[in-house]
Amino acid sequence: MAHEGVLRRDGQPYLSHPMNVANILADLKMDDIGIVAGFLHDVVEDNHAVSIEAIKKNFGEEVAGIVDAVTKIEKDIFSDESLTKEEVEVESLRKLILAMIDDIRVIFVKIADRLHNLRTMESMPPEKARKKAQECLQIFAPIANRLGLGKIKNELEDLAFKYAYPEDYEMIKIALQEKRSYSENFIEDIKKQIMELMTANGLKGEISGRVKHLYSIYNKILRQNITVNEVYDYMAFRILVPEERDCYAVMGLIHSKWNLIPGRLKDFISNPKENGYKSLHTSVIGPSGQPFEIQIRTYKMHVEAEEGIAAHWKYKDGKGIDEKDDYIIKFREEIKEIVSQSGSDLASNLNRDLHPKDIYVLTPQGKIIHLPRGSTPLDFAYHIHTEVGNHCAGAKIDGKMVPLKTELKSGQRVEIIKNPSVHPSHDWLDIAFTTRAKSKIKTWLAQNEKILAIERGKEVFERELRRFKKSTKDIEKDPDIQEGLKKAAVPDIDSLYAEIGYGKIDARAFLKRIYAEEEKEEVHIKQGATRKSFPVPVSLGGESDYLFNIAKCCNPVVGDQIKGYFTKGKGLVVHRATCSNIKRLSELFPERTANVSWNEESNENIFEIPLSITVKNRRGVLGDVTSLVSSANADIISCDAKSLEKQGMGEKGIIKLKIVVKNKSHFLKIIDKISQVEGVVSISRNAP
Ligand code: MN
């Protein structure tokens, strides 16, 4: 009644659309409520002939709820004219997603609606079709993928691809058509060979072969920056067998017949994907060098791969959707997290996080972890556990220390080095790739912002204090400081540190006001050197990778003779063997000293070394020193220069640098360069 007399663009009665949508839902094993909602999904929207109230009265609350949500989603997307086009899209997308996860059936109705629209999009104006299709690729295909609806996801992608990027679609389609007779013969031939192989070994099963779906070929072209003619493995076979052990048996046979392509073997049976997907994947080089892909799975796994969550609840006593199902709960949490953590990047975050081009890496125990392509060791750490992420001090890939920002690749073994004193910082947000890791980092930062500010502020304050030859101990009871706090309107010293840390109070100016006598003429340079530090493995009696701290008094680097000392607070602290402190300590507490050596394999280390350079005052001497340090590939973290003239030191000056070096030879090279600068009198490694 609601759609009576209304026609679709292609001339069909409008009724054909809701009927087809309901049909798709029935294929998905949707429950009766969901199917009824599919029939009714457009009756309110299109001509307001029917009210939500009327639906509630006739079909019940649940059906009305779903129809209401589906209607609002469509209406909200384009109706609010006070927002810019982009805001409309982000805001409505946010609403849409949140409305959809309230009742999981809303998603199914929307997906079925979009799928049927795509199937019948021929007569839509190209611009409108393009927009709808892009929405599908960005939002609905990833969601379908996350719900494990493999078959629907592929159809959505291929149909949407055609309208979203028509030229690219045509190009790939034509290229594949040219190879068509070759592919068809090849597929038949390989199917026959696999079947013979299986039969000869007493294995039963079904084999199908196909050209991969166009959108996946398109992605491969984009990802690897190749032309369509350079895509060689565009054919894929699927072998279905009765039992899990048959999967492995068949894979063994395949590998004994054809050479496998290294790195392409994936066991999603022992390590299913996040969405529950199980299968064995391998790629081999077939006859005449033609590569192809093979997926091997049981019949049951196949149903699950095609129907995902739908198969999942079908096996659950046939009771239909259970909102308390772990699968649904987990899905909902994941989506909520993405929505709450995203701004205008919501669509791309959804696309990336729900539809990842997976890579897989291994834990040190050999467990496989799937992560989206682009993930770093930090994402890995947060994937393992929030605590591992929050204290991630460094990472090793295949046994080698790497910077945290290194992009992970499939097959790598990743080990996270934890250090309880390490915690997240703002630059981690640039290192992390996944929304999950970013959100954990943001949460930590929000909770600890003040603590961090205090830490940062205290550090700055102490450094400035040293200019006035004072330490924090001296100032605790200092009435001048108390007076200063009052003037700055901060209640206590921690609040002062926080204000300094937030950059609201300038520590030097604060102290100047209090101790304004012998302020020297100073230059203060800060170069924007970025630095990621991580602990360095040392061996202790054959035990490698001991967590330790570098002694601040002597700053050893790889290559220096070293000695360890067990402190109460900081664990093992490593000194240079010649350091006067360790000499004194080892006489006092011989039982707490230890012989340690560097783990020579790790050459990716980073050490922060303070240097004091005495120079004759000469115009440009500072510039010469810093440019030589930079030319030796060392970052300068900080640089202070001051003239000693007023202290009766004639025409001398002192340059204090904090530099980042890799190891001793790197360090010596830098020292050598600096000592060649005209006017340099002496270089001291310890901060005096
Ligand atoms: Mn519709």
XYZ file of C-alpha atoms and ligand atoms in Angstrom:
689
model
C 0.000 0.000 0.000
C 2.733 2.443 0.938
C 4.581 1.985 -2.340
C 1.529 1.634 -4.551
C 1.896 3.295 -7.930
C 5.536 4.246 -7.252
C 8.091 3.150 -9.808
C 11.836 2.789 -9.539
C 14.146 4.523 -12.006
C 14.315 1.392 -14.140
C 10.533 1.284 -14.444
C 10.039 -1.604 -12.030
C 7.370 -1.218 -9.336
C 9.028 0.151 -6.223
C 7.802 -2.879 -4.305
C 10.445 -5.010 -6.038
C 13.126 -3.252 -3.997
C 11.918 -4.045 -0.432
C 11.050 -7.566 -1.545
C 14.566 -8.140 -2.796
C 16.020 -6.645 0.364
C 13.929 -9.030 2.447
C 15.123 -11.854 0.222
C 18.773 -11.013 0.797
C 18.101 -10.905 4.540
C 16.462 -14.310 4.379
C 19.522 -15.659 2.576
C 21.587 -14.299 5.431
C 19.487 -16.355 7.856
C 18.169 -13.193 9.434
C 15.433 -13.738 12.005
C 11.776 -12.953 11.297
C 11.941 -9.505 12.886
C 14.863 -8.541 10.658
C 13.158 -9.845 7.508
C 9.927 -8.002 8.291
C 11.953 -4.841 8.877
C 13.554 -5.422 5.455
C 10.115 -5.500 3.785
C 9.132 -2.304 5.558
C 12.422 -0.409 5.486
C 11.326 2.246 2.990
C 7.649 2.753 3.837
C 8.251 5.641 6.220
C 11.086 7.226 4.324
C 9.714 7.504 0.846
C 6.397 9.268 1.078
C 5.605 9.285 4.763
C 2.489 7.332 3.982
C 3.086 5.228 7.028
C 4.055 6.348 10.502
C 6.417 4.580 12.895
C 3.449 4.378 15.259
C 1.494 2.409 12.691
C 4.379 -0.016 12.244
C 4.665 -0.428 15.983
C 0.949 -1.198 16.213
C 0.984 -3.708 13.378
C 4.404 -5.328 13.656
C 5.635 -4.665 17.147
C 8.232 -2.531 18.852
C 11.356 -4.264 17.541
C 10.405 -3.994 13.874
C 9.435 -0.364 14.385
C 12.763 0.324 16.095
C 14.759 -1.050 13.180
C 12.686 0.751 10.533
C 12.956 3.975 12.509
C 16.745 3.692 12.719
C 17.110 2.857 9.022
C 14.853 5.789 8.078
C 16.658 8.269 10.307
C 20.011 7.213 8.925
C 18.992 8.091 5.379
C 17.146 11.236 6.361
C 19.886 12.620 8.623
C 22.560 12.253 6.033
C 21.511 15.087 3.783
C 18.879 17.082 5.627
C 20.719 19.339 8.088
C 21.572 22.435 6.060
C 23.375 24.265 8.848
C 26.385 21.987 8.433
C 29.013 22.048 5.702
C 29.073 19.164 3.279
C 31.987 17.546 5.026
C 30.493 17.985 8.476
C 27.258 16.490 7.250
C 29.130 13.468 6.080
C 31.149 12.927 9.230
C 28.301 13.741 11.597
C 25.784 11.612 9.795
C 28.255 8.811 9.491
C 28.805 8.950 13.225
C 25.058 8.873 13.852
C 24.599 6.142 11.326
C 27.212 3.925 12.878
C 25.967 4.452 16.414
C 22.355 3.830 15.386
C 23.420 0.724 13.540
C 25.183 -0.889 16.430
C 22.279 -0.388 18.807
C 20.497 -3.237 17.108
C 22.781 -5.340 14.937
C 19.843 -6.053 12.592
C 19.861 -2.396 11.504
C 23.258 -3.036 9.926
C 21.968 -6.066 8.098
C 18.964 -4.197 6.708
C 21.251 -1.340 5.602
C 23.729 -3.723 3.988
C 20.955 -5.603 2.183
C 19.438 -2.276 1.079
C 22.766 -1.057 -0.310
C 23.501 -4.376 -1.968
C 20.217 -4.365 -3.864
C 20.646 -0.700 -4.783
C 24.055 -1.536 -6.235
C 22.663 -4.458 -8.169
C 20.157 -2.116 -9.796
C 22.233 1.024 -10.126
C 22.410 1.065 -13.938
C 19.822 3.785 -14.307
C 21.081 6.079 -11.571
C 22.831 9.293 -12.716
C 26.610 8.587 -12.695
C 27.495 11.245 -10.069
C 24.937 9.977 -7.587
C 25.915 6.393 -8.306
C 29.565 7.221 -7.728
C 28.826 8.761 -4.348
C 26.686 5.831 -3.203
C 29.284 3.381 -4.425
C 32.098 5.137 -2.599
C 30.070 5.022 0.616
C 29.767 1.310 0.107
C 33.494 0.835 -0.305
C 34.270 3.021 2.676
C 31.629 1.985 5.137
C 29.489 -0.976 4.268
C 32.045 -3.331 2.731
C 34.383 -2.979 5.751
C 31.501 -3.596 8.133
C 30.395 -6.638 6.129
C 33.979 -7.850 6.259
C 34.208 -7.353 9.996
C 31.014 -9.373 10.399
C 32.579 -12.129 8.328
C 30.045 -11.798 5.490
C 32.660 -12.739 2.898
C 30.306 -13.355 0.013
C 28.374 -10.116 0.468
C 31.547 -8.134 1.009
C 32.971 -9.343 -2.323
C 29.786 -8.570 -4.182
C 29.502 -5.120 -2.576
C 33.091 -4.370 -3.508
C 32.928 -5.481 -7.105
C 29.614 -3.741 -7.782
C 30.668 -0.572 -6.006
C 34.054 -0.587 -7.724
C 32.304 -0.427 -11.079
C 30.418 2.779 -10.160
C 33.001 4.392 -7.899
C 35.939 4.118 -10.311
C 34.402 3.270 -13.683
C 37.555 3.835 -15.798
C 39.754 1.649 -13.592
C 37.070 -0.981 -13.483
C 36.823 -1.115 -17.254
C 40.588 -1.292 -17.647
C 40.918 -4.305 -15.367
C 37.876 -5.986 -16.828
C 39.199 -5.668 -20.367
C 42.659 -6.869 -19.392
C 41.187 -9.958 -17.769
C 38.895 -10.611 -20.714
C 41.902 -10.710 -22.992
C 43.354 -13.477 -20.880
C 40.046 -15.222 -20.580
C 40.539 -18.304 -22.712
C 44.002 -18.785 -21.239
C 42.617 -18.507 -17.684
C 39.724 -20.845 -18.368
C 42.007 -23.555 -19.750
C 44.489 -23.062 -16.968
C 41.824 -23.313 -14.270
C 40.369 -26.502 -15.757
C 43.820 -28.030 -16.051
C 44.863 -27.254 -12.470
C 41.532 -28.421 -11.066
C 42.029 -31.737 -12.822
C 45.573 -32.097 -11.560
C 44.625 -31.318 -7.954
C 41.720 -33.745 -8.092
C 43.968 -36.523 -9.421
C 46.487 -35.781 -6.701
C 43.852 -35.953 -3.985
C 42.200 -39.097 -5.324
C 45.554 -40.875 -5.621
C 46.094 -40.121 -1.939
C 42.648 -41.164 -0.782
C 41.365 -37.646 -0.124
C 37.882 -36.469 -0.990
C 36.759 -32.930 -1.624
C 35.569 -30.270 -4.040
C 37.675 -27.870 -6.060
C 36.661 -24.614 -7.630
C 38.767 -22.147 -9.553
C 38.126 -18.552 -10.503
C 39.694 -15.293 -11.487
C 40.011 -13.255 -8.293
C 37.466 -10.553 -7.737
C 38.224 -7.321 -9.528
C 38.403 -5.067 -6.527
C 41.090 -7.193 -4.889
C 43.134 -7.076 -8.100
C 42.613 -3.302 -8.181
C 43.882 -2.980 -4.607
C 46.907 -5.018 -5.446
C 47.678 -2.703 -8.359
C 47.368 0.340 -6.111
C 49.326 -1.191 -3.272
C 52.237 -2.469 -5.304
C 52.120 0.343 -7.813
C 52.078 -2.003 -10.790
C 50.090 -2.227 -14.007
C 47.279 -4.659 -14.554
C 49.505 -6.743 -16.812
C 51.982 -7.154 -14.004
C 49.420 -8.865 -11.786
C 50.291 -12.490 -12.306
C 48.537 -14.287 -9.476
C 45.029 -13.349 -10.494
C 43.704 -16.876 -10.357
C 42.632 -18.576 -7.176
C 41.441 -22.049 -6.278
C 39.383 -23.189 -3.372
C 39.481 -26.728 -2.053
C 36.782 -27.875 0.328
C 37.370 -31.013 2.368
C 35.457 -32.804 5.123
C 37.931 -32.643 8.007
C 40.436 -30.149 9.361
C 43.280 -32.675 9.083
C 42.457 -33.080 5.386
C 43.252 -29.383 4.927
C 46.820 -29.925 6.025
C 47.116 -33.168 4.056
C 45.991 -31.432 0.862
C 48.350 -28.538 1.484
C 51.233 -30.986 1.858
C 50.338 -32.593 -1.478
C 50.127 -29.224 -3.217
C 53.548 -28.219 -1.918
C 55.058 -31.498 -3.015
C 53.807 -30.897 -6.537
C 54.431 -27.164 -7.004
C 56.896 -24.789 -5.380
C 55.379 -22.514 -2.811
C 56.032 -18.782 -2.899
C 57.791 -17.910 0.362
C 55.875 -15.745 2.789
C 52.499 -16.540 1.283
C 51.598 -19.555 3.385
C 49.073 -18.499 6.014
C 47.480 -20.769 8.558
C 44.242 -19.083 9.534
C 43.022 -22.388 10.967
C 45.265 -22.393 14.002
C 45.162 -18.591 14.052
C 41.780 -17.376 12.812
C 41.338 -13.761 11.737
C 39.639 -11.284 14.048
C 36.326 -11.866 12.290
C 36.557 -15.623 12.831
C 37.752 -16.492 9.339
C 39.460 -19.879 9.092
C 41.325 -21.312 6.117
C 44.747 -22.288 4.853
C 46.170 -19.981 2.189
C 49.134 -20.682 0.017
C 50.497 -19.484 -3.295
C 52.512 -21.674 -5.617
C 54.257 -21.470 -8.943
C 52.323 -23.660 -11.334
C 53.177 -25.111 -14.743
C 55.053 -22.710 -17.053
C 55.727 -20.393 -14.149
C 52.142 -19.259 -13.690
C 51.564 -18.405 -10.003
C 48.201 -19.032 -8.387
C 46.629 -18.976 -4.958
C 44.938 -21.824 -3.136
C 42.576 -21.665 -0.186
C 41.923 -24.892 1.644
C 39.174 -25.240 4.246
C 36.495 -27.582 5.510
C 32.869 -27.308 4.367
C 31.966 -25.860 7.736
C 34.720 -23.262 7.620
C 33.517 -22.351 4.152
C 29.985 -21.659 5.298
C 31.402 -19.504 8.088
C 33.684 -17.648 5.705
C 30.793 -16.841 3.384
C 28.143 -16.095 5.978
C 30.189 -14.983 8.960
C 28.160 -13.944 11.922
C 25.037 -15.340 10.268
C 26.529 -18.830 10.197
C 27.672 -18.225 13.726
C 24.210 -17.763 15.114
C 22.726 -20.411 12.896
C 24.812 -22.989 14.704
C 23.716 -21.579 18.022
C 20.633 -23.750 18.672
C 18.931 -22.010 15.744
C 17.750 -19.353 18.152
C 18.737 -16.492 15.921
C 20.464 -13.355 16.987
C 21.721 -13.254 20.511
C 22.632 -9.719 21.444
C 24.777 -11.041 24.265
C 26.838 -13.101 21.860
C 30.575 -12.451 22.408
C 31.020 -11.887 18.706
C 28.456 -9.080 18.676
C 29.696 -7.545 21.924
C 33.249 -7.449 20.655
C 32.168 -5.995 17.323
C 30.147 -3.301 19.049
C 33.019 -2.304 21.341
C 35.405 -2.092 18.454
C 33.066 0.132 16.446
C 32.331 2.386 19.413
C 36.018 2.852 19.972
C 36.614 3.833 16.361
C 33.700 6.273 16.387
C 34.704 7.892 19.666
C 38.336 8.268 18.657
C 37.810 9.655 15.179
C 37.256 13.142 13.897
C 36.906 13.950 10.233
C 38.946 10.805 9.574
C 36.084 8.561 10.702
C 35.408 7.027 7.303
C 39.029 6.227 6.597
C 39.531 4.846 10.111
C 36.537 2.564 9.678
C 37.790 1.439 6.337
C 41.279 0.812 7.623
C 40.471 -0.827 10.935
C 37.542 -2.978 9.862
C 38.875 -3.969 6.517
C 42.543 -4.261 7.085
C 44.930 -5.484 4.497
C 46.254 -7.829 7.089
C 49.823 -8.575 7.817
C 50.681 -11.245 10.328
C 53.589 -11.246 12.722
C 54.714 -13.665 15.395
C 55.152 -13.270 19.119
C 58.371 -14.700 20.633
C 56.225 -17.734 21.584
C 55.264 -18.199 17.940
C 51.675 -17.028 18.260
C 50.387 -15.300 15.125
C 49.040 -11.778 15.477
C 47.107 -10.105 12.671
C 47.509 -6.378 12.270
C 46.545 -3.948 9.547
C 49.254 -3.131 7.038
C 51.127 -0.062 8.270
C 51.251 -1.207 11.889
C 54.361 -0.608 13.976
C 55.825 -2.449 16.993
C 53.813 -0.044 19.143
C 50.563 -1.295 17.596
C 51.775 -4.819 18.208
C 52.507 -3.986 21.864
C 49.036 -2.531 22.381
C 47.499 -5.483 20.607
C 49.156 -7.839 23.119
C 48.035 -5.876 26.153
C 47.467 -2.269 27.172
C 50.134 -2.576 29.858
C 52.657 -3.895 27.350
C 51.898 -0.899 25.163
C 52.063 1.616 27.973
C 55.515 0.430 29.022
C 56.887 -0.313 25.600
C 60.508 0.753 25.779
C 61.723 -0.760 22.556
C 61.233 -3.556 20.097
C 63.160 -6.235 18.365
C 62.289 -7.599 14.976
C 63.794 -11.005 14.323
C 66.193 -10.425 17.203
C 67.375 -6.964 16.171
C 66.582 -3.734 17.940
C 64.516 -1.436 15.734
C 63.020 2.009 16.184
C 59.397 1.894 17.331
C 58.226 3.577 14.143
C 59.421 0.692 11.942
C 56.636 -0.668 9.765
C 56.027 -4.366 10.429
C 56.009 -6.914 7.635
C 54.409 -10.323 7.434
C 56.326 -13.193 8.953
C 58.467 -11.099 11.292
C 58.962 -12.157 14.877
C 58.350 -9.191 17.131
C 59.469 -8.856 20.703
C 58.574 -5.924 22.907
C 61.013 -4.727 25.511
C 59.174 -3.456 28.515
C 60.401 -1.002 31.038
C 58.147 0.051 33.902
C 59.580 3.550 33.899
C 58.651 4.118 30.250
C 55.253 5.562 29.464
C 53.327 6.982 26.507
C 54.124 10.420 25.137
C 52.502 12.617 22.517
C 54.893 11.573 19.783
C 53.627 8.005 20.175
C 50.434 9.158 18.495
C 52.442 9.588 15.302
C 54.107 6.216 15.691
C 50.950 4.193 16.339
C 48.904 3.302 13.266
C 45.807 1.532 14.562
C 42.924 3.368 16.160
C 43.094 0.910 19.027
C 46.663 1.849 19.962
C 46.039 5.561 19.428
C 43.016 5.430 21.669
C 44.934 3.662 24.459
C 47.706 6.240 24.212
C 45.225 9.111 24.317
C 43.513 7.582 27.325
C 46.801 7.266 29.157
C 47.856 10.789 28.265
C 44.527 12.223 29.390
C 44.817 10.455 32.724
C 48.444 11.357 33.263
C 48.756 14.744 31.615
C 49.331 16.541 34.892
C 51.880 14.026 36.160
C 53.777 14.389 32.914
C 53.625 18.152 33.079
C 55.015 18.052 36.626
C 57.819 15.734 35.549
C 58.653 17.877 32.566
C 58.392 21.085 34.559
C 60.554 19.801 37.373
C 63.242 18.808 34.923
C 63.279 22.239 33.340
C 63.175 23.939 36.718
C 66.111 21.920 38.069
C 68.133 22.664 34.995
C 67.489 26.381 35.369
C 68.249 26.209 39.080
C 71.738 24.961 38.335
C 72.472 28.243 36.606
C 72.012 29.827 39.967
C 74.132 27.158 41.657
C 71.199 25.833 43.620
C 69.371 22.533 43.873
C 65.762 21.682 44.651
C 66.800 20.864 48.231
C 68.002 24.423 48.812
C 64.806 25.972 47.667
C 62.241 23.869 49.516
C 62.235 26.113 52.560
C 63.538 29.201 50.797
C 61.296 32.150 51.743
C 62.167 33.871 48.459
C 60.753 30.919 46.538
C 57.631 30.904 48.691
C 57.261 34.588 47.904
C 57.766 33.820 44.220
C 55.049 31.143 44.308
C 52.669 33.622 45.857
C 53.421 36.205 43.202
C 52.916 33.673 40.439
C 49.631 32.660 42.111
C 50.442 28.968 42.389
C 49.720 27.170 45.682
C 52.747 24.894 45.894
C 55.916 23.813 44.188
C 54.256 20.906 42.294
C 51.743 23.300 40.814
C 54.658 25.475 39.755
C 56.263 22.475 38.033
C 52.953 21.692 36.322
C 52.626 25.281 35.076
C 56.193 25.166 33.780
C 55.483 21.796 32.170
C 52.389 23.164 30.446
C 54.512 26.098 29.249
C 52.460 28.670 31.140
C 55.283 29.811 33.396
C 58.814 30.374 32.174
C 61.161 28.772 34.701
C 64.069 31.036 33.929
C 62.027 34.195 34.196
C 60.581 32.943 37.473
C 64.024 32.325 38.947
C 65.471 35.514 37.515
C 62.908 37.502 39.429
C 64.115 35.818 42.623
C 67.856 35.472 42.125
C 68.512 38.165 39.581
C 72.210 38.841 40.263
C 74.893 37.095 38.208
C 73.000 36.243 35.090
C 75.521 35.718 32.299
C 75.269 36.619 28.712
C 73.852 33.531 27.177
C 72.845 32.007 23.955
C 70.296 29.283 24.029
C 69.693 27.160 21.027
C 67.344 24.285 20.776
C 67.385 22.257 17.659
C 64.326 20.287 16.878
C 66.187 17.021 17.036
C 63.800 14.161 17.411
C 64.966 11.284 19.433
C 63.485 7.934 20.271
C 65.447 6.270 22.983
C 65.199 2.665 23.961
C 67.233 0.542 26.304
C 70.249 -1.236 24.976
C 70.825 -4.889 25.568
C 73.886 -5.843 27.578
C 75.016 -9.291 28.595
C 75.325 -10.164 32.208
C 77.045 -13.499 32.726
C 75.776 -14.760 29.378
C 72.248 -13.468 30.018
C 71.531 -10.987 27.293
C 68.967 -8.234 27.088
C 69.150 -7.323 30.697
C 67.049 -4.258 31.403
C 69.218 -1.538 32.743
C 69.859 2.143 32.960
C 72.749 4.156 31.680
C 74.651 6.002 34.407
C 74.143 9.733 34.089
C 77.580 10.484 35.606
C 79.663 8.952 32.835
C 77.277 8.140 29.940
C 78.814 5.003 28.468
C 78.176 4.071 24.847
C 78.558 0.791 22.975
C 82.292 0.209 22.655
C 83.202 1.548 26.102
C 84.481 -0.799 28.793
C 81.634 -1.011 31.266
C 80.726 -2.188 34.735
C 77.308 -2.757 36.244
C 76.009 -1.774 39.629
C 72.734 -2.961 41.181
C 70.940 -0.045 42.765
C 67.811 -0.338 44.847
C 65.647 1.929 42.781
C 66.816 1.661 39.198
C 67.995 -1.927 38.896
C 71.233 -2.458 37.029
C 73.008 0.787 36.227
C 75.819 0.644 33.718
C 78.887 2.873 34.183
C 82.057 3.302 32.221
C 84.731 1.091 33.822
C 86.867 4.190 34.377
C 84.110 6.154 36.102
C 85.184 7.408 39.531
C 81.733 6.718 40.944
C 81.757 3.040 40.053
C 85.290 2.716 41.399
C 84.186 4.140 44.723
C 80.966 2.070 44.763
C 82.708 -1.187 43.943
C 85.075 -0.652 46.875
C 82.181 0.026 49.201
C 79.771 -2.629 47.878
C 81.710 -5.220 45.881
C 78.756 -7.640 46.062
C 76.563 -5.226 44.156
C 78.858 -4.728 41.206
C 78.695 -6.991 38.184
C 80.754 -7.594 35.108
C 78.723 -6.730 32.057
C 79.463 -6.382 28.401
C 77.613 -4.945 25.439
C 75.569 -7.214 23.329
C 77.490 -6.432 20.153
C 74.769 -7.530 17.789
C 72.666 -4.540 18.541
C 73.985 -1.634 16.576
C 70.780 0.337 16.344
C 71.260 1.922 19.729
C 70.973 5.522 20.608
C 72.904 7.244 23.374
C 72.533 10.706 24.708
C 75.874 12.228 25.613
C 76.450 15.601 27.269
C 79.610 17.377 26.207
C 81.338 20.472 27.547
C 83.552 22.170 25.015
C 85.880 24.966 26.097
C 86.596 27.380 23.273
C 88.436 30.601 22.655
C 85.843 33.242 21.942
C 85.697 33.636 18.225
C 82.886 34.712 15.991
C 81.255 31.653 14.439
C 82.867 29.041 16.647
C 79.505 27.804 17.891
C 78.168 27.470 14.371
C 81.270 25.555 13.293
C 80.944 23.093 16.156
C 77.247 22.410 15.657
C 77.496 22.063 11.903
C 80.340 19.544 12.241
C 78.314 17.506 14.709
C 75.416 17.475 12.295
C 77.667 16.545 9.403
C 78.764 13.490 11.403
C 75.130 12.374 11.409
C 74.512 13.101 15.043
C 71.470 14.938 16.344
C 71.885 17.750 18.796
C 69.243 17.676 21.494
C 70.285 20.844 23.246
C 72.981 23.445 23.006
C 73.984 26.146 25.462
C 76.859 28.530 25.028
C 78.163 31.098 27.423
C 81.068 33.427 27.727
C 83.342 33.007 30.724
C 84.811 36.483 30.418
C 83.162 37.891 33.469
C 84.459 35.034 35.564
C 88.006 36.095 34.889
C 88.655 33.430 32.303
C 89.961 35.780 29.657
C 88.401 35.275 26.266
C 87.100 31.778 26.771
C 83.660 30.409 26.392
C 81.971 27.154 27.070
C 79.620 25.260 24.792
C 77.430 22.601 26.316
C 75.956 20.157 23.856
C 73.769 17.150 24.297
C 74.250 14.903 21.308
C 72.857 11.576 20.178
C 75.361 8.944 19.087
C 75.147 5.350 17.944
C 78.277 3.828 19.456
C 81.814 4.571 20.533
C 83.347 4.872 17.076
C 80.586 7.231 16.063
C 81.249 9.177 19.244
C 85.009 9.289 18.645
C 84.450 10.458 15.095
C 82.409 13.363 16.371
C 84.980 14.256 19.032
C 87.664 14.146 16.372
C 85.704 16.518 14.166
C 85.003 18.936 16.984
C 88.637 19.007 18.082
C 89.605 20.156 14.583
C 87.522 23.313 14.902
C 89.686 26.372 15.244
C 89.486 27.707 18.791
C 88.453 24.520 20.554
C 90.601 24.192 23.666
C 89.219 21.099 25.343
C 86.315 18.685 25.169
C 84.941 16.989 28.204
C 82.455 14.159 28.072
C 81.038 14.509 31.542
C 78.777 17.365 32.297
C 80.832 19.312 34.836
Mn 15.866 0.967 0.297
